[in-house]
Coordinates of C-alpha atoms in Angstrom, one line a residue:
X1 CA 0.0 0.0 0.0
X2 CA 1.4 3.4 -0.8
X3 CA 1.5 5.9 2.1
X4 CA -0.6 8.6 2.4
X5 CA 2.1 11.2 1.7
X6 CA 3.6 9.7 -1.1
X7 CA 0.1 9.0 -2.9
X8 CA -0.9 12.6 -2.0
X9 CA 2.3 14.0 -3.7
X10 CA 1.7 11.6 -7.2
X11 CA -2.0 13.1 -7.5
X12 CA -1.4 16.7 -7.1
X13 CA 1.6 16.2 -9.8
X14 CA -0.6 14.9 -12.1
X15 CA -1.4 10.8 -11.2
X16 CA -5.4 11.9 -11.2
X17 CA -6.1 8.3 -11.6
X18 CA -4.9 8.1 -8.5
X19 CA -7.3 9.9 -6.3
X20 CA -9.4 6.9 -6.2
X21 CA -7.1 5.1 -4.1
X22 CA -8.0 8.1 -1.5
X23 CA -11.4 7.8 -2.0
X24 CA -11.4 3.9 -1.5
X25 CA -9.4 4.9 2.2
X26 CA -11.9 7.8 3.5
X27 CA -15.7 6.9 1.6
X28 CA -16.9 4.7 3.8
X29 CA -15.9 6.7 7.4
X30 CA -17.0 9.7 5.7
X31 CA -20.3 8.6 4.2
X32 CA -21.1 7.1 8.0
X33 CA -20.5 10.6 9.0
X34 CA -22.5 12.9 7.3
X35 CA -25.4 9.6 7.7
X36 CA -25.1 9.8 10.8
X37 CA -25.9 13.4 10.5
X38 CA -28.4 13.9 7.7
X39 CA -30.3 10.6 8.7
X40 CA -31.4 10.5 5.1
X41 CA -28.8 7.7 2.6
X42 CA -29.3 9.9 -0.6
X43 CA -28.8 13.3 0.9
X44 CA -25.7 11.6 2.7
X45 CA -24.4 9.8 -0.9
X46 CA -24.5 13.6 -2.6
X47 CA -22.8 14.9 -0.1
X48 CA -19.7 12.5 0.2
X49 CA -19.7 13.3 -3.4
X50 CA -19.3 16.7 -2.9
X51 CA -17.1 16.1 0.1
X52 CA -14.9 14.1 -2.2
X53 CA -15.1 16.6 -5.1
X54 CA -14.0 19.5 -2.9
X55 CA -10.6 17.6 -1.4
X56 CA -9.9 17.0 -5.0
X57 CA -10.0 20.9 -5.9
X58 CA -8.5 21.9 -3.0
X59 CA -5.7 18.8 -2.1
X60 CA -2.7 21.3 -4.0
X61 CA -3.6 23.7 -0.5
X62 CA -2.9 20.8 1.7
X63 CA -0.2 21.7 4.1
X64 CA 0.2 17.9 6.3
X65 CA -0.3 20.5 9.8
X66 CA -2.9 18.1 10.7
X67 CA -3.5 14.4 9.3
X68 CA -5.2 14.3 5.9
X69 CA -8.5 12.2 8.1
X70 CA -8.3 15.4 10.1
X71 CA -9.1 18.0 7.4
X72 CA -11.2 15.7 5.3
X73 CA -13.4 15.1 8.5
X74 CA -13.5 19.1 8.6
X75 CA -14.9 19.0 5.1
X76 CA -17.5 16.8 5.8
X77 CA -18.3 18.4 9.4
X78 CA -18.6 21.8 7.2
X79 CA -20.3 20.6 3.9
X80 CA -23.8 18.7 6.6
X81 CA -24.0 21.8 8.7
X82 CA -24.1 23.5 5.4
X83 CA -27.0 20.9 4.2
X84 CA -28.2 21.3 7.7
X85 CA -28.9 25.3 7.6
X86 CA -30.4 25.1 4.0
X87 CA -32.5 21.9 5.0
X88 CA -33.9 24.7 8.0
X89 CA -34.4 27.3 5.6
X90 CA -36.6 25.1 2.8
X91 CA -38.9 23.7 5.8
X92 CA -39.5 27.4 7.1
X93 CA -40.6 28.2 3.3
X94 CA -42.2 25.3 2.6
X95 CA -44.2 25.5 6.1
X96 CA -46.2 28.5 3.9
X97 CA -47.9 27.9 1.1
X98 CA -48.3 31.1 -2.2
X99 CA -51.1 32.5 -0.3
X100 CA -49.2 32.9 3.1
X101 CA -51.4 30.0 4.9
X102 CA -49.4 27.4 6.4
X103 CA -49.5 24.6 3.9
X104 CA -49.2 20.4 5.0
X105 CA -45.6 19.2 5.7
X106 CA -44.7 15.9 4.7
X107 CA -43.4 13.3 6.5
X108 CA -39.8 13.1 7.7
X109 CA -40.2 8.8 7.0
X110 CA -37.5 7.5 5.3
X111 CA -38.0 5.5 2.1
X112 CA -38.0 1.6 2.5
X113 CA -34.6 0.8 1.2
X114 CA -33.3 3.0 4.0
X115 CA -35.7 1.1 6.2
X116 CA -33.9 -2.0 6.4
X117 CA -30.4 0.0 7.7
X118 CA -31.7 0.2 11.3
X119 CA -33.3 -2.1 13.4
X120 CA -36.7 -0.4 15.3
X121 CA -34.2 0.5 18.6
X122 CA -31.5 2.1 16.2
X123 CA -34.3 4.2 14.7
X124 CA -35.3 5.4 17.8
X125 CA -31.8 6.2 18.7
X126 CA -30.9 8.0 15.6
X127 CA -34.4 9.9 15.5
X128 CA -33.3 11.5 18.9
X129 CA -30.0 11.9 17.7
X130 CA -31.3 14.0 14.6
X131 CA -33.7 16.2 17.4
X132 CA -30.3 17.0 19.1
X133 CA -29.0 20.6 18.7
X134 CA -26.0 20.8 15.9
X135 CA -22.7 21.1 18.2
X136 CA -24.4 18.1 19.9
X137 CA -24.9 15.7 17.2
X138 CA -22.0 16.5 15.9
X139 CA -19.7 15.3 19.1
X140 CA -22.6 11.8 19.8
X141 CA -21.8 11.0 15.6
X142 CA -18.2 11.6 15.7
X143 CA -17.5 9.4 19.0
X144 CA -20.2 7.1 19.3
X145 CA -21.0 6.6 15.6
X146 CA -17.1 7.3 14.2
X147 CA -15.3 5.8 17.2
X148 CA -13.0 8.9 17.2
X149 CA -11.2 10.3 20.2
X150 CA -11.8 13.4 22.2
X151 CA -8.3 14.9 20.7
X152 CA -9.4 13.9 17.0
X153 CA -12.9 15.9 17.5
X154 CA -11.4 19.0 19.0
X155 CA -9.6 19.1 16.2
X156 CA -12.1 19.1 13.4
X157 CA -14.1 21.2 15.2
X158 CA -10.9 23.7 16.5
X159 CA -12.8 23.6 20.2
X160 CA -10.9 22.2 23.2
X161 CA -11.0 19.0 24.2
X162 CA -12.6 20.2 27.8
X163 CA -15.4 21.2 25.0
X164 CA -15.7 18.3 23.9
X165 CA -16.1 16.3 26.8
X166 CA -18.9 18.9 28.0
X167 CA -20.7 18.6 25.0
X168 CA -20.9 14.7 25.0
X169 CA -22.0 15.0 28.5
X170 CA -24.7 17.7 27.9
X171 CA -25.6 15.4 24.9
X172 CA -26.5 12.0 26.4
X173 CA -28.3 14.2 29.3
X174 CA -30.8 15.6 26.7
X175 CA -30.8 12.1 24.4
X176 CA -31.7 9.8 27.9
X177 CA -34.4 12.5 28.2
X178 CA -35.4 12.2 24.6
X179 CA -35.1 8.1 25.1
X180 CA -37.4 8.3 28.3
X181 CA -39.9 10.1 26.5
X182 CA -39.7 7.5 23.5
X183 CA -39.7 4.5 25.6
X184 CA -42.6 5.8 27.6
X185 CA -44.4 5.3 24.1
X186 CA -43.0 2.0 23.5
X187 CA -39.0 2.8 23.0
X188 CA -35.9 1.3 23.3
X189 CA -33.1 2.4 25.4
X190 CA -29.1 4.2 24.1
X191 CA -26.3 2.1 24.8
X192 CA -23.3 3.9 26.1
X193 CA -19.6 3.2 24.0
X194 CA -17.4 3.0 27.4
X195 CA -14.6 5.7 27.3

């Protein structure tokens, strides 16, 4: 296997053909990601594209201050709040309809092939992941989903890794409420990755 330096070098002088064996490395941590994120497999599919897209424009600016995972993560981090924001802005227009009455809003159900992905508790789990509060999804995805260390998500997100910690703390506070309330409806229950 060719290092990650070496291979970076050989693209950005001209190997193009060799970008793939970058994508092959990062698509399928990144795709979990921005899943993880969006809840919604062909929203997260266009965005790993774009993710994947923009590290090819921009891999010439790479500098090696931080590992490439590091700044790809960032990409993807930036590229879902992005979808996030204009996914808000569509359901506050689309919540009117041309005559300035509030008009029906469809269903947030995924379609059945996405169905199969998660079991009934992991759909309960990721729909009160997806009710959390940006800064806080983004910490539950990137450790509990992502498996990445406190250090690796302070750095991706350039907040401390005090920050962090908070953040996940404040997180599975407001998900075990969220939980509670599910279960009390017939839920399931979040299990906690040890740390």
């Amino acid at each position: 296997m060719i290092e990650e330096s070496e291979l970076i070098k050989r693209i950005i002088h001209g190997e193009t053909q060799m970008f793939s064996l970058l994508v092959d490395r990062y698509k399928d941590n990144i795709f979990k990601l921005i899943y993880g994120f969006t809840n919604d497999y062909g929203e997260a599919e266009d965005i790993s594209q774009e993710v994947f897209v923009t590290l090819y424009k921009k891999l010439h600016t790479y500098q090696g201050e931080s590992k490439l995972s590091t700044w790809l993560y960032r990409i993807a981090t930036n590229k879902s709040i992005d979808w996030h924001r204009k996914k808000k802005r569509r359901a506050i227009f689309s919540l009117f309809d041309n005559n300035n009455q509030v008009s029906n809003i469809e269903s947030n159900i995924p379609p059945p092939q996405e169905m199969y992905i998660l079991s009934e508790e992991q759909r309960e789990i990721q729909s009160a992941v997806t009710r959390l509060d940006e800064k806080y999804r983004l910490v539950i995805i990137m450790y509990y989903y992502q498996s990445m260390t406190y250090q690796d998500i302070a750095e991706i997100l350039h907040i401390s890794t005090r920050t962090v910690e908070t953040r996940l703390y404040r997180a599975k506070k407001i998900l075990k409420r969220h939980i509670k309330i599910d279960s009390e409806n017939g839920g399931g229950i979040v299990e906690a990755r040890q740390t």
